[in-house]
Amino acid sequence: QLQESGPGLMKPSETLSLTCTVSGDSITGYYWSWIRQSAGKGLEWIGRIYATGITNYNPSLRNRVIMSVDTSKGQFSLKLSSSTAADTAVYFCARDRWGVFDYWGQGTLVTVSS
Amino acid sequence: EIVLTQSPGTLSLSPGERATLSCRASQSVTSNYLAWFQQKPGQAPRLLVYGASSRATGIPDRFSGSGSGTDFTLTISRLEPEDFAVYYCQQYASSRTFGQGTKLEIK
């Protein structure tokens, strides 16, 4: 199971911070991705992280994204800086098995508004 | 970036009918690295098919994927009431991108 957590409301220019907790499975041995869904842009892959900390980011978001992992807690995290209203979306975490998103969290709505 | 275009935007069918959903890529999807998802309101997408034609664990055999290169199809042989949802294709050959979705609605 995957569960996203983090603030649901934030102001423009703030840094969006979310955590995904993995339970019932080891976080090691897989990549883990963040994906968001908005009315305007549909489903958008943000990036992925391996248990060792290796990351790959969507080129369109690369300059604002940082992902990290804490294997001792079975968690991985997303930070997205300089948020705007365009970052308002439901954010999902998912297991990324060689590009196949086979397990997803339920998603968490993040609203960016002043 | 590989752009995926799904058609039709909305498909209106009745239970028991056959559904054919299309996904066209702007360039060839290497090794048929294409997946299909089903999403219902308020839920996360659910993996149906990967590798263009391999069904995910627990997916009924009425769902089948086909295609190669730039043209892919998801077929639902006989629609059940629970199949009415939005369907997305996604490629993982070059980064990861999704199509805009096809809404399958009850006629």
mmCIF file with all atom_site columns, C-alpha atoms in Angstrom:
data_model
loop_
_atom_site.group_PDB
_atom_site.id
_atom_site.type_symbol
_atom_site.label_atom_id
_atom_site.label_alt_id
_atom_site.label_comp_id
_atom_site.label_asym_id
_atom_site.label_entity_id
_atom_site.label_seq_id
_atom_site.pdbx_PDB_ins_code
_atom_site.Cartn_x
_atom_site.Cartn_y
_atom_site.Cartn_z
_atom_site.occupancy
_atom_site.B_iso_or_equiv
_atom_site.pdbx_formal_charge
_atom_site.auth_seq_id
_atom_site.auth_comp_id
_atom_site.auth_asym_id
_atom_site.auth_atom_id
_atom_site.pdbx_PDB_model_num
ATOM 1   C CA . GLN A 1 1   ? 0.000   0.000   0.000   1.00 0.00 ? 1   GLN A CA 1
ATOM 2   C CA . LEU A 1 2   ? 1.044   3.579   -0.697  1.00 0.00 ? 2   LEU A CA 1
ATOM 3   C CA . GLN A 1 3   ? -0.236  6.623   1.179   1.00 0.00 ? 3   GLN A CA 1
ATOM 4   C CA . GLU A 1 4   ? 0.430   10.249  0.336   1.00 0.00 ? 4   GLU A CA 1
ATOM 5   C CA . SER A 1 5   ? 0.533   12.903  3.034   1.00 0.00 ? 5   SER A CA 1
ATOM 6   C CA . GLY A 1 6   ? 1.141   16.634  3.157   1.00 0.00 ? 6   GLY A CA 1
ATOM 7   C CA . PRO A 1 7   ? -0.565  20.022  3.253   1.00 0.00 ? 7   PRO A CA 1
ATOM 8   C CA . GLY A 1 8   ? -3.664  20.365  1.141   1.00 0.00 ? 8   GLY A CA 1
ATOM 9   C CA . LEU A 1 9   ? -3.480  24.135  0.776   1.00 0.00 ? 9   LEU A CA 1
ATOM 10  C CA . MET A 1 10  ? -0.554  26.386  0.072   1.00 0.00 ? 10  MET A CA 1
ATOM 11  C CA . LYS A 1 11  ? 0.151   29.885  -1.151  1.00 0.00 ? 11  LYS A CA 1
ATOM 12  C CA . PRO A 1 12  ? 1.814   30.857  -4.427  1.00 0.00 ? 12  PRO A CA 1
ATOM 13  C CA . SER A 1 13  ? 5.637   30.856  -4.344  1.00 0.00 ? 13  SER A CA 1
ATOM 14  C CA . GLU A 1 14  ? 5.724   28.357  -1.454  1.00 0.00 ? 14  GLU A CA 1
ATOM 15  C CA . THR A 1 15  ? 7.383   24.942  -1.745  1.00 0.00 ? 15  THR A CA 1
ATOM 16  C CA . LEU A 1 16  ? 5.011   22.010  -2.076  1.00 0.00 ? 16  LEU A CA 1
ATOM 17  C CA . SER A 1 17  ? 6.125   19.098  0.120   1.00 0.00 ? 17  SER A CA 1
ATOM 18  C CA . LEU A 1 18  ? 4.588   15.633  0.042   1.00 0.00 ? 18  LEU A CA 1
ATOM 19  C CA . THR A 1 19  ? 5.565   12.268  1.485   1.00 0.00 ? 19  THR A CA 1
ATOM 20  C CA . CYS A 1 20  ? 4.580   8.788   0.351   1.00 0.00 ? 20  CYS A CA 1
ATOM 21  C CA . THR A 1 21  ? 4.665   5.952   2.874   1.00 0.00 ? 21  THR A CA 1
ATOM 22  C CA . VAL A 1 22  ? 5.075   2.435   1.508   1.00 0.00 ? 22  VAL A CA 1
ATOM 23  C CA . SER A 1 23  ? 3.670   -0.393  3.614   1.00 0.00 ? 23  SER A CA 1
ATOM 24  C CA . GLY A 1 24  ? 3.389   -4.118  3.029   1.00 0.00 ? 24  GLY A CA 1
ATOM 25  C CA . ASP A 1 25  ? 6.344   -4.103  0.643   1.00 0.00 ? 25  ASP A CA 1
ATOM 26  C CA . SER A 1 26  ? 9.982   -3.181  0.749   1.00 0.00 ? 26  SER A CA 1
ATOM 27  C CA . ILE A 1 27  ? 10.938  0.193   -0.679  1.00 0.00 ? 27  ILE A CA 1
ATOM 28  C CA . THR A 1 28  ? 14.240  -1.248  -1.843  1.00 0.00 ? 28  THR A CA 1
ATOM 29  C CA . GLY A 1 29  ? 14.616  -2.802  -5.271  1.00 0.00 ? 29  GLY A CA 1
ATOM 30  C CA . TYR A 1 30  ? 12.161  -0.517  -7.050  1.00 0.00 ? 30  TYR A CA 1
ATOM 31  C CA . TYR A 1 31  ? 11.804  2.950   -8.468  1.00 0.00 ? 31  TYR A CA 1
ATOM 32  C CA . TRP A 1 32  ? 9.028   5.103   -6.998  1.00 0.00 ? 32  TRP A CA 1
ATOM 33  C CA . SER A 1 33  ? 7.307   7.856   -8.927  1.00 0.00 ? 33  SER A CA 1
ATOM 34  C CA . TRP A 1 34  ? 5.223   10.958  -8.366  1.00 0.00 ? 34  TRP A CA 1
ATOM 35  C CA . ILE A 1 35  ? 2.404   11.691  -10.826 1.00 0.00 ? 35  ILE A CA 1
ATOM 36  C CA . ARG A 1 36  ? -0.106  14.500  -10.726 1.00 0.00 ? 36  ARG A CA 1
ATOM 37  C CA . GLN A 1 37  ? -3.508  15.008  -12.305 1.00 0.00 ? 37  GLN A CA 1
ATOM 38  C CA . SER A 1 38  ? -5.108  18.348  -13.021 1.00 0.00 ? 38  SER A CA 1
ATOM 39  C CA . ALA A 1 39  ? -8.088  19.408  -15.056 1.00 0.00 ? 39  ALA A CA 1
ATOM 40  C CA . GLY A 1 40  ? -5.862  21.464  -17.299 1.00 0.00 ? 40  GLY A CA 1
ATOM 41  C CA . LYS A 1 41  ? -2.989  19.085  -18.050 1.00 0.00 ? 41  LYS A CA 1
ATOM 42  C CA . GLY A 1 42  ? -4.404  15.643  -17.305 1.00 0.00 ? 42  GLY A CA 1
ATOM 43  C CA . LEU A 1 43  ? -1.969  13.057  -15.957 1.00 0.00 ? 43  LEU A CA 1
ATOM 44  C CA . GLU A 1 44  ? 1.632   14.251  -15.752 1.00 0.00 ? 44  GLU A CA 1
ATOM 45  C CA . TRP A 1 45  ? 4.658   12.288  -14.576 1.00 0.00 ? 45  TRP A CA 1
ATOM 46  C CA . ILE A 1 46  ? 6.801   14.391  -12.243 1.00 0.00 ? 46  ILE A CA 1
ATOM 47  C CA . GLY A 1 47  ? 9.755   12.107  -11.651 1.00 0.00 ? 47  GLY A CA 1
ATOM 48  C CA . ARG A 1 48  ? 11.044  8.967   -9.963  1.00 0.00 ? 48  ARG A CA 1
ATOM 49  C CA . ILE A 1 49  ? 13.532  7.922   -7.311  1.00 0.00 ? 49  ILE A CA 1
ATOM 50  C CA . TYR A 1 50  ? 15.304  4.653   -6.609  1.00 0.00 ? 50  TYR A CA 1
ATOM 51  C CA . ALA A 1 51  ? 15.941  3.340   -3.109  1.00 0.00 ? 51  ALA A CA 1
ATOM 52  C CA . THR A 1 52  ? 19.599  4.385   -3.438  1.00 0.00 ? 52  THR A CA 1
ATOM 53  C CA . GLY A 1 53  ? 18.579  7.981   -4.192  1.00 0.00 ? 53  GLY A CA 1
ATOM 54  C CA . ILE A 1 54  ? 19.055  7.950   -7.956  1.00 0.00 ? 54  ILE A CA 1
ATOM 55  C CA . THR A 1 55  ? 16.524  10.301  -9.528  1.00 0.00 ? 55  THR A CA 1
ATOM 56  C CA . ASN A 1 56  ? 15.021  11.072  -12.936 1.00 0.00 ? 56  ASN A CA 1
ATOM 57  C CA . TYR A 1 57  ? 12.799  14.104  -13.410 1.00 0.00 ? 57  TYR A CA 1
ATOM 58  C CA . ASN A 1 58  ? 10.356  15.279  -16.065 1.00 0.00 ? 58  ASN A CA 1
ATOM 59  C CA . PRO A 1 59  ? 12.346  17.844  -18.092 1.00 0.00 ? 59  PRO A CA 1
ATOM 60  C CA . SER A 1 60  ? 9.490   20.316  -17.865 1.00 0.00 ? 60  SER A CA 1
ATOM 61  C CA . LEU A 1 61  ? 9.689   20.357  -14.049 1.00 0.00 ? 61  LEU A CA 1
ATOM 62  C CA . ARG A 1 62  ? 13.341  19.505  -13.485 1.00 0.00 ? 62  ARG A CA 1
ATOM 63  C CA . ASN A 1 63  ? 14.422  22.943  -12.290 1.00 0.00 ? 63  ASN A CA 1
ATOM 64  C CA . ARG A 1 64  ? 11.783  22.979  -9.504  1.00 0.00 ? 64  ARG A CA 1
ATOM 65  C CA . VAL A 1 65  ? 11.734  19.359  -8.289  1.00 0.00 ? 65  VAL A CA 1
ATOM 66  C CA . ILE A 1 66  ? 13.708  17.562  -5.627  1.00 0.00 ? 66  ILE A CA 1
ATOM 67  C CA . MET A 1 67  ? 12.933  13.994  -4.559  1.00 0.00 ? 67  MET A CA 1
ATOM 68  C CA . SER A 1 68  ? 14.389  12.131  -1.627  1.00 0.00 ? 68  SER A CA 1
ATOM 69  C CA . VAL A 1 69  ? 14.033  8.735   0.015   1.00 0.00 ? 69  VAL A CA 1
ATOM 70  C CA . ASP A 1 70  ? 14.245  7.426   3.589   1.00 0.00 ? 70  ASP A CA 1
ATOM 71  C CA . THR A 1 71  ? 14.483  3.641   3.399   1.00 0.00 ? 71  THR A CA 1
ATOM 72  C CA . SER A 1 72  ? 14.485  3.257   7.201   1.00 0.00 ? 72  SER A CA 1
ATOM 73  C CA . LYS A 1 73  ? 10.999  4.760   7.309   1.00 0.00 ? 73  LYS A CA 1
ATOM 74  C CA . GLY A 1 74  ? 9.797   3.250   4.022   1.00 0.00 ? 74  GLY A CA 1
ATOM 75  C CA . GLN A 1 75  ? 9.105   6.750   2.699   1.00 0.00 ? 75  GLN A CA 1
ATOM 76  C CA . PHE A 1 76  ? 9.945   8.892   -0.287  1.00 0.00 ? 76  PHE A CA 1
ATOM 77  C CA . SER A 1 77  ? 9.251   12.586  -0.697  1.00 0.00 ? 77  SER A CA 1
ATOM 78  C CA . LEU A 1 78  ? 8.609   15.315  -3.246  1.00 0.00 ? 78  LEU A CA 1
ATOM 79  C CA . LYS A 1 79  ? 9.457   18.989  -3.050  1.00 0.00 ? 79  LYS A CA 1
ATOM 80  C CA . LEU A 1 80  ? 8.243   21.351  -5.764  1.00 0.00 ? 80  LEU A CA 1
ATOM 81  C CA . SER A 1 81  ? 9.438   24.919  -5.391  1.00 0.00 ? 81  SER A CA 1
ATOM 82  C CA . SER A 1 82  ? 7.984   28.246  -6.565  1.00 0.00 ? 82  SER A CA 1
ATOM 83  C CA . SER A 1 83  ? 4.437   26.917  -6.711  1.00 0.00 ? 83  SER A CA 1
ATOM 84  C CA . THR A 1 84  ? 1.753   28.609  -8.771  1.00 0.00 ? 84  THR A CA 1
ATOM 85  C CA . ALA A 1 85  ? -1.932  27.966  -9.359  1.00 0.00 ? 85  ALA A CA 1
ATOM 86  C CA . ALA A 1 86  ? -0.866  25.698  -12.236 1.00 0.00 ? 86  ALA A CA 1
ATOM 87  C CA . ASP A 1 87  ? 0.507   23.249  -9.653  1.00 0.00 ? 87  ASP A CA 1
ATOM 88  C CA . THR A 1 88  ? -2.976  22.705  -8.212  1.00 0.00 ? 88  THR A CA 1
ATOM 89  C CA . ALA A 1 89  ? -3.649  19.011  -8.772  1.00 0.00 ? 89  ALA A CA 1
ATOM 90  C CA . VAL A 1 90  ? -4.198  15.627  -7.213  1.00 0.00 ? 90  VAL A CA 1
ATOM 91  C CA . TYR A 1 91  ? -0.774  14.184  -6.496  1.00 0.00 ? 91  TYR A CA 1
ATOM 92  C CA . PHE A 1 92  ? -0.249  10.417  -6.626  1.00 0.00 ? 92  PHE A CA 1
ATOM 93  C CA . CYS A 1 93  ? 2.698   8.294   -5.648  1.00 0.00 ? 93  CYS A CA 1
ATOM 94  C CA . ALA A 1 94  ? 3.173   5.004   -7.465  1.00 0.00 ? 94  ALA A CA 1
ATOM 95  C CA . ARG A 1 95  ? 5.541   2.082   -7.750  1.00 0.00 ? 95  ARG A CA 1
ATOM 96  C CA . ASP A 1 96  ? 7.490   2.415   -10.993 1.00 0.00 ? 96  ASP A CA 1
ATOM 97  C CA . ARG A 1 97  ? 8.459   -1.094  -12.120 1.00 0.00 ? 97  ARG A CA 1
ATOM 98  C CA . TRP A 1 98  ? 10.639  -0.421  -15.168 1.00 0.00 ? 98  TRP A CA 1
ATOM 99  C CA . GLY A 1 99  ? 8.190   2.258   -16.265 1.00 0.00 ? 99  GLY A CA 1
ATOM 100 C CA . VAL A 1 100 ? 5.000   0.389   -15.384 1.00 0.00 ? 100 VAL A CA 1
ATOM 101 C CA . PHE A 1 101 ? 2.991   2.062   -12.619 1.00 0.00 ? 101 PHE A CA 1
ATOM 102 C CA . ASP A 1 102 ? 1.511   -1.029  -11.003 1.00 0.00 ? 102 ASP A CA 1
ATOM 103 C CA . TYR A 1 103 ? 0.570   0.218   -7.546  1.00 0.00 ? 103 TYR A CA 1
ATOM 104 C CA . TRP A 1 104 ? -0.745  3.683   -6.715  1.00 0.00 ? 104 TRP A CA 1
ATOM 105 C CA . GLY A 1 105 ? -1.624  5.672   -3.645  1.00 0.00 ? 105 GLY A CA 1
ATOM 106 C CA . GLN A 1 106 ? -5.145  7.063   -3.360  1.00 0.00 ? 106 GLN A CA 1
ATOM 107 C CA . GLY A 1 107 ? -3.928  10.575  -4.190  1.00 0.00 ? 107 GLY A CA 1
ATOM 108 C CA . THR A 1 108 ? -3.958  13.838  -2.290  1.00 0.00 ? 108 THR A CA 1
ATOM 109 C CA . LEU A 1 109 ? -5.373  17.140  -3.500  1.00 0.00 ? 109 LEU A CA 1
ATOM 110 C CA . VAL A 1 110 ? -3.030  20.104  -3.294  1.00 0.00 ? 110 VAL A CA 1
ATOM 111 C CA . THR A 1 111 ? -4.482  23.555  -3.927  1.00 0.00 ? 111 THR A CA 1
ATOM 112 C CA . VAL A 1 112 ? -2.248  26.561  -4.546  1.00 0.00 ? 112 VAL A CA 1
ATOM 113 C CA . SER A 1 113 ? -4.162  29.742  -3.818  1.00 0.00 ? 113 SER A CA 1
ATOM 114 C CA . SER A 1 114 ? -3.620  33.079  -2.146  1.00 0.00 ? 114 SER A CA 1
ATOM 115 C CA . GLU B 2 1   ? 8.484   14.087  -25.885 1.00 0.00 ? 1   GLU B CA 1
ATOM 116 C CA . ILE B 2 2   ? 6.156   11.388  -27.160 1.00 0.00 ? 2   ILE B CA 1
ATOM 117 C CA . VAL B 2 3   ? 2.622   12.783  -27.408 1.00 0.00 ? 3   VAL B CA 1
ATOM 118 C CA . LEU B 2 4   ? -0.206  10.259  -27.083 1.00 0.00 ? 4   LEU B CA 1
ATOM 119 C CA . THR B 2 5   ? -3.559  11.040  -28.689 1.00 0.00 ? 5   THR B CA 1
ATOM 120 C CA . GLN B 2 6   ? -6.555  8.964   -27.660 1.00 0.00 ? 6   GLN B CA 1
ATOM 121 C CA . SER B 2 7   ? -9.778  8.563   -29.624 1.00 0.00 ? 7   SER B CA 1
ATOM 122 C CA . PRO B 2 8   ? -12.619 8.886   -29.374 1.00 0.00 ? 8   PRO B CA 1
ATOM 123 C CA . GLY B 2 9   ? -12.884 11.409  -26.560 1.00 0.00 ? 9   GLY B CA 1
ATOM 124 C CA . THR B 2 10  ? -16.147 9.853   -25.442 1.00 0.00 ? 10  THR B CA 1
ATOM 125 C CA . LEU B 2 11  ? -17.559 6.443   -26.333 1.00 0.00 ? 11  LEU B CA 1
ATOM 126 C CA . SER B 2 12  ? -21.218 5.667   -25.621 1.00 0.00 ? 12  SER B CA 1
ATOM 127 C CA . LEU B 2 13  ? -22.049 1.956   -25.520 1.00 0.00 ? 13  LEU B CA 1
ATOM 128 C CA . SER B 2 14  ? -24.366 -0.478  -23.769 1.00 0.00 ? 14  SER B CA 1
ATOM 129 C CA . PRO B 2 15  ? -23.448 -3.341  -21.449 1.00 0.00 ? 15  PRO B CA 1
ATOM 130 C CA . GLY B 2 16  ? -22.642 -6.448  -23.435 1.00 0.00 ? 16  GLY B CA 1
ATOM 131 C CA . GLU B 2 17  ? -21.255 -4.492  -26.386 1.00 0.00 ? 17  GLU B CA 1
ATOM 132 C CA . ARG B 2 18  ? -17.639 -4.439  -27.553 1.00 0.00 ? 18  ARG B CA 1
ATOM 133 C CA . ALA B 2 19  ? -15.499 -1.364  -26.918 1.00 0.00 ? 19  ALA B CA 1
ATOM 134 C CA . THR B 2 20  ? -12.494 -0.379  -29.011 1.00 0.00 ? 20  THR B CA 1
ATOM 135 C CA . LEU B 2 21  ? -10.286 2.446   -27.725 1.00 0.00 ? 21  LEU B CA 1
ATOM 136 C CA . SER B 2 22  ? -7.410  3.907   -29.725 1.00 0.00 ? 22  SER B CA 1
ATOM 137 C CA . CYS B 2 23  ? -4.086  5.455   -28.712 1.00 0.00 ? 23  CYS B CA 1
ATOM 138 C CA . ARG B 2 24  ? -1.796  6.979   -31.316 1.00 0.00 ? 24  ARG B CA 1
ATOM 139 C CA . ALA B 2 25  ? 1.766   8.070   -30.571 1.00 0.00 ? 25  ALA B CA 1
ATOM 140 C CA . SER B 2 26  ? 3.593   10.992  -32.188 1.00 0.00 ? 26  SER B CA 1
ATOM 141 C CA . GLN B 2 27  ? 6.605   8.724   -32.724 1.00 0.00 ? 27  GLN B CA 1
ATOM 142 C CA . SER B 2 28  ? 7.273   5.028   -32.472 1.00 0.00 ? 28  SER B CA 1
ATOM 143 C CA . VAL B 2 29  ? 7.009   3.561   -28.960 1.00 0.00 ? 29  VAL B CA 1
ATOM 144 C CA . THR B 2 30  ? 10.125  1.423   -28.635 1.00 0.00 ? 30  THR B CA 1
ATOM 145 C CA . SER B 2 31  ? 9.648   -2.171  -27.525 1.00 0.00 ? 31  SER B CA 1
ATOM 146 C CA . ASN B 2 32  ? 5.891   -1.550  -27.272 1.00 0.00 ? 32  ASN B CA 1
ATOM 147 C CA . TYR B 2 33  ? 6.384   0.079   -23.892 1.00 0.00 ? 33  TYR B CA 1
ATOM 148 C CA . LEU B 2 34  ? 2.759   1.109   -23.638 1.00 0.00 ? 34  LEU B CA 1
ATOM 149 C CA . ALA B 2 35  ? 0.283   0.649   -20.788 1.00 0.00 ? 35  ALA B CA 1
ATOM 150 C CA . TRP B 2 36  ? -3.454  1.139   -20.325 1.00 0.00 ? 36  TRP B CA 1
ATOM 151 C CA . PHE B 2 37  ? -5.219  2.310   -17.170 1.00 0.00 ? 37  PHE B CA 1
ATOM 152 C CA . GLN B 2 38  ? -8.810  2.530   -15.985 1.00 0.00 ? 38  GLN B CA 1
ATOM 153 C CA . GLN B 2 39  ? -9.860  5.355   -13.668 1.00 0.00 ? 39  GLN B CA 1
ATOM 154 C CA . LYS B 2 40  ? -13.121 5.789   -11.815 1.00 0.00 ? 40  LYS B CA 1
ATOM 155 C CA . PRO B 2 41  ? -14.177 9.017   -10.052 1.00 0.00 ? 41  PRO B CA 1
ATOM 156 C CA . GLY B 2 42  ? -12.258 9.675   -6.873  1.00 0.00 ? 42  GLY B CA 1
ATOM 157 C CA . GLN B 2 43  ? -9.882  6.776   -7.445  1.00 0.00 ? 43  GLN B CA 1
ATOM 158 C CA . ALA B 2 44  ? -6.336  6.334   -8.641  1.00 0.00 ? 44  ALA B CA 1
ATOM 159 C CA . PRO B 2 45  ? -5.741  4.885   -12.096 1.00 0.00 ? 45  PRO B CA 1
ATOM 160 C CA . ARG B 2 46  ? -5.695  1.077   -12.167 1.00 0.00 ? 46  ARG B CA 1
ATOM 161 C CA . LEU B 2 47  ? -3.202  -0.744  -14.374 1.00 0.00 ? 47  LEU B CA 1
ATOM 162 C CA . LEU B 2 48  ? -4.921  -2.955  -16.957 1.00 0.00 ? 48  LEU B CA 1
ATOM 163 C CA . VAL B 2 49  ? -2.290  -3.724  -19.606 1.00 0.00 ? 49  VAL B CA 1
ATOM 164 C CA . TYR B 2 50  ? 1.460   -3.223  -19.975 1.00 0.00 ? 50  TYR B CA 1
ATOM 165 C CA . GLY B 2 51  ? 3.874   -4.007  -22.772 1.00 0.00 ? 51  GLY B CA 1
ATOM 166 C CA . ALA B 2 52  ? 0.980   -3.204  -25.134 1.00 0.00 ? 52  ALA B CA 1
ATOM 167 C CA . SER B 2 53  ? -0.652  -6.619  -24.689 1.00 0.00 ? 53  SER B CA 1
ATOM 168 C CA . SER B 2 54  ? 0.147   -8.167  -21.294 1.00 0.00 ? 54  SER B CA 1
ATOM 169 C CA . ARG B 2 55  ? -2.713  -8.096  -18.810 1.00 0.00 ? 55  ARG B CA 1
ATOM 170 C CA . ALA B 2 56  ? -1.863  -6.987  -15.297 1.00 0.00 ? 56  ALA B CA 1
ATOM 171 C CA . THR B 2 57  ? -2.510  -9.257  -12.332 1.00 0.00 ? 57  THR B CA 1
ATOM 172 C CA . GLY B 2 58  ? -6.199  -9.815  -11.639 1.00 0.00 ? 58  GLY B CA 1
ATOM 173 C CA . ILE B 2 59  ? -7.476  -8.136  -14.804 1.00 0.00 ? 59  ILE B CA 1
ATOM 174 C CA . PRO B 2 60  ? -10.341 -10.036 -16.484 1.00 0.00 ? 60  PRO B CA 1
ATOM 175 C CA . ASP B 2 61  ? -9.644  -11.534 -19.895 1.00 0.00 ? 61  ASP B CA 1
ATOM 176 C CA . ARG B 2 62  ? -12.342 -9.406  -21.519 1.00 0.00 ? 62  ARG B CA 1
ATOM 177 C CA . PHE B 2 63  ? -9.677  -6.672  -21.524 1.00 0.00 ? 63  PHE B CA 1
ATOM 178 C CA . SER B 2 64  ? -7.068  -7.027  -24.251 1.00 0.00 ? 64  SER B CA 1
ATOM 179 C CA . GLY B 2 65  ? -4.395  -4.759  -25.655 1.00 0.00 ? 65  GLY B CA 1
ATOM 180 C CA . SER B 2 66  ? -2.822  -4.813  -29.099 1.00 0.00 ? 66  SER B CA 1
ATOM 181 C CA . GLY B 2 67  ? -0.742  -2.746  -31.474 1.00 0.00 ? 67  GLY B CA 1
ATOM 182 C CA . SER B 2 68  ? 2.823   -1.706  -32.103 1.00 0.00 ? 68  SER B CA 1
ATOM 183 C CA . GLY B 2 69  ? 4.882   1.229   -33.292 1.00 0.00 ? 69  GLY B CA 1
ATOM 184 C CA . THR B 2 70  ? 2.572   4.235   -33.136 1.00 0.00 ? 70  THR B CA 1
ATOM 185 C CA . ASP B 2 71  ? -0.899  2.649   -33.058 1.00 0.00 ? 71  ASP B CA 1
ATOM 186 C CA . PHE B 2 72  ? -2.323  0.818   -30.073 1.00 0.00 ? 72  PHE B CA 1
ATOM 187 C CA . THR B 2 73  ? -5.768  -0.453  -29.133 1.00 0.00 ? 73  THR B CA 1
ATOM 188 C CA . LEU B 2 74  ? -7.534  -1.482  -25.955 1.00 0.00 ? 74  LEU B CA 1
ATOM 189 C CA . THR B 2 75  ? -10.493 -3.777  -26.547 1.00 0.00 ? 75  THR B CA 1
ATOM 190 C CA . ILE B 2 76  ? -13.145 -4.708  -23.994 1.00 0.00 ? 76  ILE B CA 1
ATOM 191 C CA . SER B 2 77  ? -14.917 -7.699  -25.489 1.00 0.00 ? 77  SER B CA 1
ATOM 192 C CA . ARG B 2 78  ? -18.218 -7.558  -23.577 1.00 0.00 ? 78  ARG B CA 1
ATOM 193 C CA . LEU B 2 79  ? -18.858 -4.525  -21.431 1.00 0.00 ? 79  LEU B CA 1
ATOM 194 C CA . GLU B 2 80  ? -19.849 -5.061  -17.829 1.00 0.00 ? 80  GLU B CA 1
ATOM 195 C CA . PRO B 2 81  ? -21.531 -2.271  -15.814 1.00 0.00 ? 81  PRO B CA 1
ATOM 196 C CA . GLU B 2 82  ? -18.319 -1.729  -13.816 1.00 0.00 ? 82  GLU B CA 1
ATOM 197 C CA . ASP B 2 83  ? -16.287 -1.065  -16.986 1.00 0.00 ? 83  ASP B CA 1
ATOM 198 C CA . PHE B 2 84  ? -17.767 2.389   -17.552 1.00 0.00 ? 84  PHE B CA 1
ATOM 199 C CA . ALA B 2 85  ? -14.935 4.733   -16.608 1.00 0.00 ? 85  ALA B CA 1
ATOM 200 C CA . VAL B 2 86  ? -12.138 6.822   -18.126 1.00 0.00 ? 86  VAL B CA 1
ATOM 201 C CA . TYR B 2 87  ? -9.281  4.984   -19.841 1.00 0.00 ? 87  TYR B CA 1
ATOM 202 C CA . TYR B 2 88  ? -5.749  6.291   -20.328 1.00 0.00 ? 88  TYR B CA 1
ATOM 203 C CA . CYS B 2 89  ? -2.793  5.068   -22.315 1.00 0.00 ? 89  CYS B CA 1
ATOM 204 C CA . GLN B 2 90  ? 0.749   5.755   -21.130 1.00 0.00 ? 90  GLN B CA 1
ATOM 205 C CA . GLN B 2 91  ? 4.138   5.216   -22.750 1.00 0.00 ? 91  GLN B CA 1
ATOM 206 C CA . TYR B 2 92  ? 7.339   4.456   -20.920 1.00 0.00 ? 92  TYR B CA 1
ATOM 207 C CA . ALA B 2 93  ? 9.759   4.143   -23.824 1.00 0.00 ? 93  ALA B CA 1
ATOM 208 C CA . SER B 2 94  ? 10.979  7.736   -23.571 1.00 0.00 ? 94  SER B CA 1
ATOM 209 C CA . SER B 2 95  ? 10.399  9.354   -20.183 1.00 0.00 ? 95  SER B CA 1
ATOM 210 C CA . ARG B 2 96  ? 6.718   8.801   -19.330 1.00 0.00 ? 96  ARG B CA 1
ATOM 211 C CA . THR B 2 97  ? 3.693   10.490  -20.868 1.00 0.00 ? 97  THR B CA 1
ATOM 212 C CA . PHE B 2 98  ? -0.049  9.871   -20.774 1.00 0.00 ? 98  PHE B CA 1
ATOM 213 C CA . GLY B 2 99  ? -2.839  10.289  -23.291 1.00 0.00 ? 99  GLY B CA 1
ATOM 214 C CA . GLN B 2 100 ? -5.699  12.664  -22.525 1.00 0.00 ? 100 GLN B CA 1
ATOM 215 C CA . GLY B 2 101 ? -8.181  9.863   -21.881 1.00 0.00 ? 101 GLY B CA 1
ATOM 216 C CA . THR B 2 102 ? -11.302 8.274   -23.371 1.00 0.00 ? 102 THR B CA 1
ATOM 217 C CA . LYS B 2 103 ? -14.504 8.405   -21.352 1.00 0.00 ? 103 LYS B CA 1
ATOM 218 C CA . LEU B 2 104 ? -16.552 5.238   -21.736 1.00 0.00 ? 104 LEU B CA 1
ATOM 219 C CA . GLU B 2 105 ? -20.150 6.035   -20.827 1.00 0.00 ? 105 GLU B CA 1
ATOM 220 C CA . ILE B 2 106 ? -23.368 4.075   -20.700 1.00 0.00 ? 106 ILE B CA 1
ATOM 221 C CA . LYS B 2 107 ? -25.606 4.630   -23.704 1.00 0.00 ? 107 LYS B CA 1
#
